[in-house]
Tab-separated table of C-alpha atoms in Angstrom:
chain	number	residue	atom	x	y	z
Q	1	MET	CA	-41.302	-2.889	5.803
Q	2	ARG	CA	-42.134	-3.700	2.567
Q	3	LEU	CA	-39.546	-4.346	0.048
Q	4	THR	CA	-39.249	-3.070	-3.452
Q	5	GLY	CA	-38.577	-5.062	-6.045
Q	6	THR	CA	-34.509	-3.813	-5.854
Q	7	ASP	CA	-33.901	-4.538	-2.544
Q	8	ARG	CA	-35.607	-8.270	-3.177
Q	9	GLY	CA	-33.711	-8.520	-5.744
Q	10	ARG	CA	-30.483	-7.308	-3.547
Q	11	LEU	CA	-31.398	-9.649	-1.184
Q	12	LEU	CA	-31.710	-12.807	-3.081
Q	13	PHE	CA	-28.332	-12.147	-4.630
Q	14	VAL	CA	-26.757	-11.559	-1.065
Q	15	LEU	CA	-28.328	-14.954	0.374
Q	16	ALA	CA	-27.055	-16.357	-2.943
Q	17	LEU	CA	-23.570	-15.411	-1.935
Q	18	ALA	CA	-23.594	-16.121	0.921
Q	19	THR	CA	-24.838	-19.609	0.385
Q	20	ALA	CA	-21.779	-19.804	-2.168
Q	21	VAL	CA	-19.146	-18.562	0.051
Q	22	ALA	CA	-20.499	-20.864	3.055
Q	23	VAL	CA	-20.356	-24.143	0.381
Q	24	PHE	CA	-16.633	-22.716	-0.763
Q	25	THR	CA	-15.522	-22.713	2.879
Q	26	ALA	CA	-16.992	-25.635	4.267
Q	27	THR	CA	-15.776	-27.945	1.134
Q	28	VAL	CA	-12.639	-26.438	-1.139
Q	29	PRO	CA	-10.531	-24.611	1.405
Q	30	LEU	CA	-8.323	-26.598	4.200
Q	31	LEU	CA	-9.687	-26.390	7.212
Q	32	ARG	CA	-6.878	-25.465	10.363
Q	33	ASP	CA	-9.286	-26.471	13.296
Q	34	TRP	CA	-8.039	-23.386	15.343
Q	35	PHE	CA	-4.418	-24.909	15.315
Q	36	ASP	CA	-2.835	-21.828	16.325
Q	37	LEU	CA	-5.318	-20.691	18.947
Q	38	ARG	CA	-5.066	-24.537	20.455
Q	39	VAL	CA	-1.021	-23.666	20.762
Q	40	TYR	CA	-2.252	-20.315	22.699
Q	41	HIS	CA	-5.009	-21.786	24.923
Q	42	GLY	CA	-2.304	-24.919	25.921
Q	43	ALA	CA	0.894	-22.796	26.549
Q	44	VAL	CA	-0.868	-20.414	28.715
Q	45	ASP	CA	-2.872	-23.318	30.639
Q	46	ALA	CA	0.536	-24.660	31.171
Q	47	TRP	CA	1.908	-21.657	32.386
Q	48	ILE	CA	-0.939	-20.963	34.833
Q	49	HIS	CA	-2.522	-24.149	36.138
Q	50	HIS	CA	0.838	-26.525	35.830
Q	51	GLY	CA	4.246	-24.290	36.294
Q	52	GLY	CA	5.590	-24.770	32.910
Q	53	SER	CA	7.043	-21.949	30.634
Q	54	VAL	CA	4.919	-21.083	27.514
Q	55	TYR	CA	7.599	-22.130	25.542
Q	56	ASP	CA	8.253	-25.785	27.012
Q	57	TYR	CA	4.606	-25.998	26.004
Q	58	ARG	CA	3.875	-28.223	22.411
Q	59	VAL	CA	0.409	-29.571	21.515
Q	60	PRO	CA	-0.064	-32.999	22.168
Q	61	GLY	CA	0.906	-35.465	18.869
Q	62	THR	CA	3.168	-32.378	17.050
Q	63	GLU	CA	6.430	-30.512	17.688
Q	64	TYR	CA	4.674	-27.169	17.867
Q	65	GLY	CA	4.545	-24.833	20.444
Q	66	PHE	CA	4.377	-21.052	21.246
Q	67	THR	CA	6.676	-18.840	18.861
Q	68	TYR	CA	5.651	-15.177	19.776
Q	69	PRO	CA	6.878	-12.606	22.176
Q	70	PRO	CA	6.445	-12.978	26.139
Q	71	PHE	CA	3.945	-9.970	26.077
Q	72	ALA	CA	1.556	-12.234	23.699
Q	73	ALA	CA	1.314	-14.620	26.328
Q	74	VAL	CA	0.628	-12.075	29.022
Q	75	THR	CA	-2.170	-10.828	26.854
Q	76	MET	CA	-3.327	-14.287	26.363
Q	77	LEU	CA	-3.653	-14.706	30.465
Q	78	PRO	CA	-7.430	-14.714	30.332
Q	79	MET	CA	-7.682	-17.924	28.118
Q	80	ALA	CA	-6.631	-19.471	31.601
Q	81	LEU	CA	-10.138	-18.791	32.791
Q	82	PHE	CA	-11.554	-20.158	29.675
Q	83	GLY	CA	-12.226	-23.738	28.419
Q	84	LEU	CA	-10.853	-23.952	24.502
Q	85	HIS	CA	-14.020	-23.754	23.314
Q	86	ALA	CA	-14.803	-20.296	25.131
Q	87	ALA	CA	-11.288	-19.180	24.199
Q	88	ILE	CA	-12.165	-20.368	20.582
Q	89	ALA	CA	-15.299	-18.260	20.842
Q	90	VAL	CA	-13.670	-15.363	22.480
Q	91	GLY	CA	-11.006	-15.349	19.781
Q	92	LEU	CA	-14.130	-15.177	16.994
Q	93	LEU	CA	-15.638	-12.317	18.412
Q	94	LEU	CA	-12.314	-10.703	18.697
Q	95	ASN	CA	-11.375	-11.305	14.763
Q	96	LEU	CA	-14.812	-10.011	13.668
Q	97	ALA	CA	-14.849	-7.224	16.125
Q	98	ALA	CA	-10.935	-6.159	14.354
Q	99	THR	CA	-12.451	-6.752	10.904
Q	100	ALA	CA	-15.396	-4.624	11.295
Q	101	PHE	CA	-12.678	-1.663	12.213
Q	102	VAL	CA	-10.787	-2.379	9.743
Q	103	LEU	CA	-13.108	-2.281	7.001
Q	104	HIS	CA	-14.328	1.041	8.761
Q	105	VAL	CA	-10.994	2.521	8.397
Q	106	LEU	CA	-10.487	1.254	4.860
Q	107	ALA	CA	-13.592	1.562	3.215
Q	108	GLY	CA	-16.242	2.903	5.689
Q	109	GLU	CA	-17.162	6.170	3.448
Q	110	ARG	CA	-17.656	4.311	0.400
Q	111	LEU	CA	-19.449	1.313	2.556
Q	112	ARG	CA	-21.686	4.088	4.093
Q	113	ARG	CA	-22.686	5.260	0.197
Q	114	HIS	CA	-23.729	1.906	-0.818
Q	115	GLY	CA	-25.703	1.186	2.213
Q	116	TRP	CA	-26.338	-2.542	3.350
Q	117	PHE	CA	-25.877	-4.045	0.428
Q	118	GLY	CA	-22.163	-2.674	-0.385
Q	119	LEU	CA	-21.555	-4.211	3.042
Q	120	ALA	CA	-23.176	-7.549	2.972
Q	121	VAL	CA	-20.992	-7.925	-0.357
Q	122	THR	CA	-18.017	-6.639	0.877
Q	123	VAL	CA	-18.228	-8.958	3.704
Q	124	CYS	CA	-18.938	-11.786	1.676
Q	125	LEU	CA	-15.981	-11.256	-1.122
Q	126	LEU	CA	-14.006	-10.595	2.415
Q	127	ALA	CA	-14.482	-14.090	3.914
Q	128	LEU	CA	-13.084	-15.881	0.488
Q	129	LEU	CA	-9.763	-14.343	0.971
Q	130	GLU	CA	-7.223	-17.160	2.062
Q	131	PRO	CA	-5.125	-15.227	4.602
Q	132	VAL	CA	-8.425	-13.640	5.772
Q	133	ARG	CA	-10.281	-16.997	6.109
Q	134	ASP	CA	-7.126	-18.726	7.273
Q	135	THR	CA	-6.616	-16.326	10.045
Q	136	PHE	CA	-10.174	-17.004	11.386
Q	137	SER	CA	-9.390	-20.782	10.939
Q	138	PHE	CA	-6.159	-20.753	12.566
Q	139	GLY	CA	-7.657	-18.983	15.516
Q	140	GLN	CA	-4.868	-16.364	14.297
Q	141	VAL	CA	-4.025	-12.721	15.629
Q	142	ASN	CA	-3.024	-11.190	12.385
Q	143	LEU	CA	-6.651	-9.174	11.815
Q	144	VAL	CA	-6.158	-7.604	15.714
Q	145	LEU	CA	-2.533	-6.528	15.291
Q	146	LEU	CA	-3.903	-4.795	11.896
Q	147	ALA	CA	-6.666	-3.190	13.385
Q	148	LEU	CA	-4.286	-1.923	16.139
Q	149	VAL	CA	-1.579	-0.376	13.550
Q	150	LEU	CA	-4.421	1.309	11.230
Q	151	GLY	CA	-5.690	2.606	14.632
Q	152	ASP	CA	-2.916	4.633	14.735
Q	153	ALA	CA	-3.056	5.660	11.227
Q	154	TRP	CA	-6.817	6.618	11.934
Q	155	LEU	CA	-5.792	8.826	14.971
Q	156	LEU	CA	-2.881	10.621	12.766
Q	157	SER	CA	-5.183	11.317	9.640
Q	158	THR	CA	-7.894	12.423	12.244
Q	159	GLY	CA	-6.090	15.094	14.433
Q	160	ARG	CA	-5.909	13.161	17.429
Q	161	ALA	CA	-2.055	12.409	17.352
Q	162	ARG	CA	-1.783	12.746	20.994
Q	163	TRP	CA	-2.220	8.694	21.320
Q	164	ALA	CA	-0.651	7.920	17.902
Q	165	GLY	CA	1.484	4.793	18.503
Q	166	VAL	CA	0.136	3.043	21.280
Q	167	GLY	CA	-1.274	0.518	18.639
Q	168	ILE	CA	1.889	0.346	16.725
Q	169	GLY	CA	4.029	-0.363	20.038
Q	170	LEU	CA	1.191	-3.133	21.226
Q	171	ALA	CA	1.634	-4.886	18.277
Q	172	ALA	CA	5.229	-4.634	17.985
Q	173	ALA	CA	5.604	-6.322	21.633
Q	174	ILE	CA	2.980	-8.952	20.776
Q	175	LYS	CA	4.506	-9.723	17.396
Q	176	LEU	CA	7.736	-8.514	15.955
Q	177	THR	CA	6.734	-7.455	12.232
Q	178	PRO	CA	4.947	-4.590	13.049
Q	179	ALA	CA	7.648	-2.529	14.220
Q	180	ILE	CA	8.479	-1.663	10.991
Q	181	PHE	CA	5.993	1.066	11.211
Q	182	ILE	CA	7.829	2.925	13.785
Q	183	VAL	CA	10.200	3.742	10.748
Q	184	LEU	CA	7.280	4.733	8.785
Q	185	LEU	CA	6.229	7.235	11.492
Q	186	LEU	CA	9.932	8.256	11.542
Q	187	LEU	CA	9.971	8.976	7.769
Q	188	ALA	CA	6.651	10.645	8.137
Q	189	ARG	CA	8.637	12.950	10.492
Q	190	ARG	CA	6.336	12.176	13.632
Q	191	PRO	CA	8.928	11.614	16.236
Q	192	ARG	CA	6.566	12.177	18.920
Q	193	ALA	CA	4.346	9.155	17.743
Q	194	ALA	CA	7.226	6.853	17.054
Q	195	GLY	CA	8.583	7.672	20.254
Q	196	THR	CA	5.309	6.551	21.836
Q	197	ALA	CA	5.376	3.519	19.974
Q	198	VAL	CA	8.685	2.579	21.232
Q	199	GLY	CA	7.955	3.425	24.949
Q	200	VAL	CA	4.654	1.260	24.533
Q	201	ALA	CA	6.600	-1.544	23.079
Q	202	ALA	CA	9.444	-1.390	25.718
Q	203	THR	CA	7.091	-0.918	28.529
Q	204	ALA	CA	5.106	-3.980	27.568
Q	205	THR	CA	8.445	-5.925	26.938
Q	206	ALA	CA	9.461	-5.035	30.538
Q	207	LEU	CA	6.016	-5.894	32.102
Q	208	ALA	CA	6.373	-9.338	30.748
Q	209	ALA	CA	9.768	-9.765	32.065
Q	210	TRP	CA	8.058	-8.764	35.195
Q	211	VAL	CA	5.667	-11.337	35.075
Q	212	MET	CA	7.708	-14.101	33.121
Q	213	PRO	CA	11.695	-13.198	33.951
Q	214	ASP	CA	12.876	-16.788	33.029
Q	215	ALA	CA	10.351	-16.900	30.033
Q	216	SER	CA	11.491	-14.135	28.670
Q	217	ARG	CA	14.961	-14.269	29.455
Q	218	PHE	CA	14.901	-17.647	26.789
Q	219	TYR	CA	12.912	-15.859	24.410
Q	220	TRP	CA	15.069	-12.999	23.919
Q	221	THR	CA	18.354	-14.773	24.023
Q	222	GLU	CA	17.252	-17.740	22.107
Q	223	ALA	CA	14.014	-18.415	20.713
Q	224	VAL	CA	13.740	-15.248	18.809
Q	225	TRP	CA	17.024	-16.160	16.777
Q	226	ASP	CA	15.755	-19.790	16.125
Q	227	THR	CA	13.591	-19.513	12.900
Q	228	THR	CA	13.261	-23.520	12.836
Q	229	ARG	CA	11.035	-23.023	16.125
Q	230	ILE	CA	8.150	-21.073	13.728
Q	231	GLY	CA	8.668	-23.880	10.574
Q	232	ARG	CA	10.759	-24.484	7.453
Q	233	LEU	CA	11.946	-21.620	5.774
Q	234	ASP	CA	11.089	-23.826	2.416
Q	235	TYR	CA	7.666	-24.641	3.326
Q	236	VAL	CA	5.103	-23.338	0.676
Q	237	SER	CA	2.989	-21.503	3.145
Q	238	ASN	CA	5.825	-19.210	3.404
Q	239	GLN	CA	4.952	-16.509	0.959
Q	240	SER	CA	8.319	-14.293	1.637
Q	241	LEU	CA	11.556	-13.361	0.076
Q	242	GLN	CA	13.506	-15.959	2.331
Q	243	GLY	CA	10.929	-18.492	1.567
Q	244	VAL	CA	11.356	-18.154	-2.507
Q	245	LEU	CA	15.215	-18.596	-2.154
Q	246	ALA	CA	14.825	-21.313	0.450
Q	247	ARG	CA	12.507	-22.980	-2.109
Q	248	LEU	CA	15.420	-22.304	-4.854
Q	249	ALA	CA	18.123	-23.591	-2.712
Q	250	ASP	CA	16.482	-26.845	-1.309
Q	251	PRO	CA	17.740	-29.335	0.196
Q	252	ALA	CA	20.952	-26.828	0.853
Q	253	GLU	CA	20.318	-23.831	3.158
Q	254	PRO	CA	19.531	-20.689	1.156
Q	255	SER	CA	21.910	-17.770	0.527
Q	256	ARG	CA	22.243	-15.317	3.496
Q	257	ALA	CA	23.789	-12.954	0.841
Q	258	ALA	CA	20.835	-13.288	-1.759
Q	259	TRP	CA	18.577	-12.578	1.126
Q	260	ALA	CA	20.557	-9.539	2.377
Q	261	LEU	CA	20.744	-8.162	-1.440
Q	262	ALA	CA	17.102	-8.878	-2.115
Q	263	ALA	CA	16.123	-7.227	1.198
Q	264	LEU	CA	18.142	-4.222	0.617
Q	265	ALA	CA	16.597	-3.361	-2.932
Q	266	VAL	CA	13.053	-3.726	-1.469
Q	267	LEU	CA	13.706	-1.549	1.694
Q	268	GLY	CA	15.091	0.752	-0.830
Q	269	VAL	CA	11.651	0.707	-3.034
Q	270	TRP	CA	9.801	0.661	0.237
Q	271	VAL	CA	11.144	4.064	1.253
Q	272	TRP	CA	11.285	5.736	-2.036
Q	273	ARG	CA	7.472	4.812	-2.327
Q	274	ALA	CA	6.383	5.651	1.233
Q	275	ARG	CA	8.051	8.917	1.287
Q	276	ARG	CA	6.363	9.675	-2.019
Q	277	ALA	CA	3.264	8.914	-0.515
Q	278	LEU	CA	3.437	11.073	2.409
Q	279	ALA	CA	4.450	13.872	0.391
Q	280	ALA	CA	1.195	13.615	-1.041
Q	281	ASP	CA	-0.165	13.043	2.495
Q	282	ASP	CA	-1.589	9.565	1.359
Q	283	VAL	CA	-1.870	7.778	4.967
Q	284	LEU	CA	-3.252	4.972	3.491
Q	285	GLY	CA	-0.980	4.485	0.439
Q	286	ALA	CA	2.077	4.752	3.257
Q	287	PHE	CA	0.659	2.295	5.477
Q	288	ALA	CA	-0.290	-0.062	2.782
Q	289	LEU	CA	3.350	-0.154	1.332
Q	290	THR	CA	4.639	-0.482	4.802
Q	291	GLY	CA	2.390	-3.825	4.908
Q	292	LEU	CA	3.762	-5.085	1.910
Q	293	ALA	CA	7.312	-4.515	2.828
Q	294	ALA	CA	6.754	-5.902	5.988
Q	295	CYS	CA	5.535	-9.429	4.457
Q	296	LEU	CA	8.597	-9.603	2.255
Q	297	LEU	CA	11.070	-8.553	4.708
Q	298	SER	CA	10.060	-10.980	7.354
Q	299	PRO	CA	11.929	-14.292	7.748
Q	300	ILE	CA	8.770	-16.304	7.336
Q	301	THR	CA	5.415	-14.695	6.406
Q	302	TRP	CA	2.584	-17.505	6.632
Q	303	VAL	CA	-0.217	-17.496	4.134
Q	304	HIS	CA	-2.611	-15.890	6.855
Q	305	HIS	CA	0.016	-12.861	7.553
Q	306	LEU	CA	-1.065	-11.741	4.268
Q	307	VAL	CA	-3.819	-9.751	5.633
Q	308	TRP	CA	-1.678	-7.153	5.279
Q	309	LEU	CA	-2.362	-6.996	1.923
Q	310	LEU	CA	-6.201	-5.606	2.710
Q	311	PRO	CA	-5.127	-1.648	2.634
Q	312	SER	CA	-3.479	-2.522	-1.128
Q	313	LEU	CA	-6.271	-3.908	-2.052
Q	314	ALA	CA	-8.723	-1.684	-0.982
Q	315	ILE	CA	-6.574	1.100	-2.723
Q	316	LEU	CA	-6.642	-0.939	-6.258
Q	317	PHE	CA	-10.419	-1.653	-6.240
Q	318	GLY	CA	-10.912	1.779	-4.809
Q	319	GLU	CA	-8.763	3.424	-7.602
Q	320	GLY	CA	-10.557	0.749	-10.073
Q	321	LEU	CA	-13.616	2.391	-9.749
Q	322	ARG	CA	-12.656	5.583	-11.631
Q	323	ARG	CA	-9.665	3.261	-13.735
Q	324	ARG	CA	-11.155	0.191	-15.496
Q	325	ARG	CA	-7.869	-1.625	-16.177
Q	326	LEU	CA	-6.787	-1.196	-12.751
Q	327	LEU	CA	-10.454	-2.980	-11.890
Q	328	TRP	CA	-9.239	-5.922	-14.199
Q	329	ILE	CA	-6.292	-5.971	-11.894
Q	330	ALA	CA	-7.638	-5.888	-8.485
Q	331	GLY	CA	-9.803	-8.746	-9.735
Q	332	GLY	CA	-7.446	-10.792	-10.826
Q	333	LEU	CA	-5.197	-10.500	-7.688
Q	334	TYR	CA	-8.392	-11.249	-5.832
Q	335	VAL	CA	-9.411	-14.617	-7.277
Q	336	LEU	CA	-5.705	-15.741	-6.982
Q	337	LEU	CA	-5.472	-14.825	-3.625
Q	338	CYS	CA	-8.911	-16.808	-2.800
Q	339	SER	CA	-7.222	-19.791	-5.025
Q	340	SER	CA	-4.802	-21.330	-2.697
Q	341	VAL	CA	-3.183	-21.994	-6.204
Q	342	VAL	CA	0.389	-22.289	-4.163
Q	343	TRP	CA	-0.530	-25.405	-2.566
Q	344	LEU	CA	-0.690	-26.994	-5.734
Q	345	TRP	CA	3.254	-27.337	-5.352
Q	346	PHE	CA	2.679	-28.636	-1.730
Q	347	ASP	CA	5.158	-31.426	-2.497
Q	348	ASP	CA	7.490	-30.008	-5.372
Q	349	ALA	CA	8.132	-26.701	-5.866
Q	350	SER	CA	11.178	-27.603	-8.511
Q	351	GLY	CA	11.018	-26.339	-11.811
Q	352	ILE	CA	9.992	-22.933	-13.632
Q	353	ASP	CA	6.331	-23.822	-12.506
Q	354	GLY	CA	7.360	-24.838	-9.458
Q	355	PHE	CA	9.335	-20.912	-8.768
Q	356	VAL	CA	6.652	-19.037	-10.465
Q	357	GLY	CA	3.647	-21.292	-8.869
Q	358	SER	CA	4.806	-21.817	-5.408
Q	359	ASN	CA	5.663	-18.130	-5.195
Q	360	THR	CA	2.492	-16.745	-6.456
Q	361	TYR	CA	1.751	-14.313	-3.451
Q	362	VAL	CA	5.014	-13.416	-3.406
Q	363	TRP	CA	5.255	-12.037	-7.017
Q	364	ILE	CA	1.382	-10.416	-5.828
Q	365	THR	CA	3.535	-8.484	-3.209
Q	366	LEU	CA	6.504	-7.765	-5.059
Q	367	GLY	CA	4.126	-6.345	-7.835
Q	368	LEU	CA	1.824	-3.978	-5.526
Q	369	LEU	CA	4.650	-2.635	-4.072
Q	370	LEU	CA	6.147	-1.450	-7.411
Q	371	GLY	CA	2.962	-0.552	-9.243
Q	372	LEU	CA	0.409	0.251	-6.272
Q	373	PRO	CA	-1.236	3.656	-6.759
Q	374	VAL	CA	-0.223	5.775	-4.007
Q	375	GLY	CA	0.548	9.779	-3.555
Q	376	GLN	CA	-2.687	10.547	-5.351
Q	377	ALA	CA	-5.887	12.754	-4.797
Q	378	ARG	CA	-8.622	10.282	-3.655
Q	379	VAL	CA	-12.116	11.136	-2.479
Q	380	ASN	CA	-12.363	11.172	1.522
Q	381	ARG	CA	-8.632	10.341	1.474
Q	382	PRO	CA	-7.654	11.112	5.095
Q	383	PRO	CA	-4.361	13.403	5.157
Q	384	TRP	CA	-1.314	11.904	7.015
Q	385	ARG	CA	-0.304	15.586	8.057
Q	386	ARG	CA	-1.686	18.728	7.159
Q	387	ARG	CA	0.296	21.473	5.258
Q	388	THR	CA	-0.741	25.057	5.159
Q	389	SER	CA	0.683	25.605	1.825
Q	390	ASP	CA	-2.240	23.110	0.838
Q	391	THR	CA	-4.836	25.407	1.505
Q	392	ALA	CA	-5.462	28.537	0.011
Q	393	PRO	CA	-5.438	31.879	2.044
Q	394	ALA	CA	-9.034	33.006	2.681
Q	395	PRO	CA	-9.782	35.926	-0.190
Q	396	SER	CA	-9.926	39.250	0.961
Q	397	PRO	CA	-12.343	41.881	-0.444
Q	398	ALA	CA	-10.469	44.111	-3.052
Q	399	ALA	CA	-11.031	47.994	-2.608
Q	400	PRO	CA	-13.367	49.423	-5.381
Q	401	ALA	CA	-11.631	51.362	-7.796
Q	402	ARG	CA	-12.552	55.066	-7.885
Q	403	VAL	CA	-13.574	56.138	-11.180
Q	404	PRO	CA	-14.107	59.875	-11.636
Q	405	ALA	CA	-17.825	60.989	-12.392
Q	406	SER	CA	-18.970	62.909	-15.851
Q	407	ALA	CA	-21.646	65.068	-15.780
Q	408	SER	CA	-21.939	64.724	-19.491
Q	409	GLN	CA	-21.527	60.612	-19.531
Q	410	PRO	CA	-22.863	57.799	-16.858
Q	411	THR	CA	-20.167	56.296	-14.833
Q	412	GLU	CA	-18.892	52.858	-16.266
Q	413	PRO	CA	-16.314	50.699	-14.106
Q	414	SER	CA	-13.235	51.024	-15.645
Q	415	SER	CA	-10.561	48.093	-16.497
Q	416	ALA	CA	-9.072	47.913	-13.106
Q	417	ALA	CA	-12.314	47.674	-11.303
Q	418	MET	CA	-13.223	45.028	-13.591
Q	419	ALA	CA	-9.899	43.172	-12.692
Q	420	ALA	CA	-10.484	43.653	-9.129
Q	421	GLY	CA	-13.647	42.104	-9.282
Q	422	THR	CA	-12.305	39.130	-10.876
Q	423	ALA	CA	-9.465	38.723	-8.293
Q	424	VAL	CA	-12.287	38.702	-5.510
Q	425	GLY	CA	-13.672	35.436	-4.852
Q	426	PRO	CA	-12.507	32.065	-3.847
Q	427	ALA	CA	-9.235	31.205	-5.082
Q	428	VAL	CA	-8.633	28.394	-7.231
Q	429	ASP	CA	-5.577	26.141	-6.747
Q	430	THR	CA	-5.151	24.284	-10.364
Q	431	ARG	CA	-2.985	21.854	-8.640
Q	432	ARG	CA	-5.910	20.071	-6.982
Q	433	GLY	CA	-8.640	20.426	-9.988
Q	434	GLY	CA	-9.723	23.980	-8.928
Q	435	ARG	CA	-10.424	23.080	-5.377
Q	436	SER	CA	-9.185	25.362	-2.722
Q	437	GLU	CA	-9.546	23.272	0.324
Q	438	PRO	CA	-6.956	20.177	0.680
Q	439	THR	CA	-8.359	16.862	-0.507
Q	440	GLY	CA	-9.093	14.438	2.232
Q	441	SER	CA	-11.051	14.810	5.421
Q	442	THR	CA	-4.374	-28.174	23.598
Q	443	ARG	CA	-5.704	-30.747	22.326
Q	444	PRO	CA	-6.122	-31.414	18.571
Q	445	ALA	CA	-8.723	-33.627	17.218
Q	446	ALA	CA	-6.001	-35.048	15.093
Q	447	PRO	CA	-1.755	-34.825	15.354
Q	448	LYS	CA	-2.691	-32.506	12.183
Q	449	PRO	CA	-3.847	-28.817	12.302
Q	450	GLN	CA	-6.169	-29.607	9.377
Q	451	SER	CA	-9.578	-31.308	9.735
Q	452	SER	CA	-9.568	-32.089	6.188
Q	453	SER	CA	-6.422	-32.958	4.956
Q	454	GLU	CA	-3.055	-34.637	5.567
Q	455	ARG	CA	-1.346	-31.637	4.284
Q	456	ALA	CA	1.031	-29.446	6.838
Q	457	SER	CA	-0.150	-26.264	8.583
Q	458	SER	CA	1.968	-23.109	8.454
Q	459	TYR	CA	4.359	-24.977	11.357
Q	460	THR	CA	5.070	-28.188	9.842
Q	461	ALA	CA	8.682	-29.151	10.555
Q	462	LYS	CA	8.635	-32.209	8.097
Q	463	PRO	CA	5.844	-32.823	5.468
Q	464	PRO	CA	4.168	-36.148	5.141
Q	465	ALA	CA	5.951	-38.523	3.642
């Protein structure tokens, strides 16, 4: 097929953008050398082939080991069949599939409208985001969890609620943070979906306890309460409320009372805004707000966990296409999330500049929680639940007015008949801009997890001297 001049220009632009992204990714960001995937693979290998516990394994030369619930190890059992390089390849494919599904849910209609060019540009821009590129480079599971939870939102919004809750339940059994979406289901008055999520999570946890009883007992009685197994709270990659307080208090311990007050405030804002979004049938808005709250409330939110901000960015860019000011805001936040700016305070986060700069991603998350435009009409926005009050009843034909005929003058429609004729036809819902239908439709190459820097990984317990 012969390309037009416009298509050739678009192809050259995409090639140039892809080259710039590849050069940037290869030279500027820290490379993580599949460190987390090495942890997963080594822990499962030690369990299956050497009779050890997944929680006793440590990556050679480091202090880092498996920190997820036991069911996560069960889901990773197939890794025991592969070598490390094959496991990396499978992990890449899973992350690519999860990314494709996330894009479909968040921007599928808009991407179809702009064809291959819009999809190519979106993929290039997505690859620059630090949380996304870190998820791939670490070999992390964040995008898979995001896809599972978004799958439930898609089921509920398309009338397939019978299976809704399965994705959230599986995600919560693999990693605890997604359990907050069960609360969202309750706020949405979806008790069946919430019950399904709880049931799936409980069943998965019980299955893991049957498969690995000793490891399950250790995790739920000891490891789950020990945040030091994951990493230092004040480490700059921890972009949660707890991370902010820990950096402020360093070298002392952060105040638990201060954290509790901050967490209660975030919970209150989240419930208030999520309920407003749900009242307007804004499933994406409610989900986005919940992802923001999860990042803020979790004791540790590494930078790669911030893929939960993707729904918020999708909303902001979508609204920005109609409101130019929001587009500038979305662009500014996108640049910051690509810049790795927090790492400038890796060695020292003291002072006003350290307080502001080292917590940049926390401020972005807080700002989105407070100001994200949710509960508004959006083109092709799927409803969370369909309410009969949103749909105007079908018009019924009005009986024609009877006007006595006169032999001396022609028959004319009376004012009553004209009024009846005006009433006949589509009903207009002035609340929705004149529309009658509802809107929507284990062996690292080096002791450090990075291949290009002496900086510590997300799990570093002690920074380099």
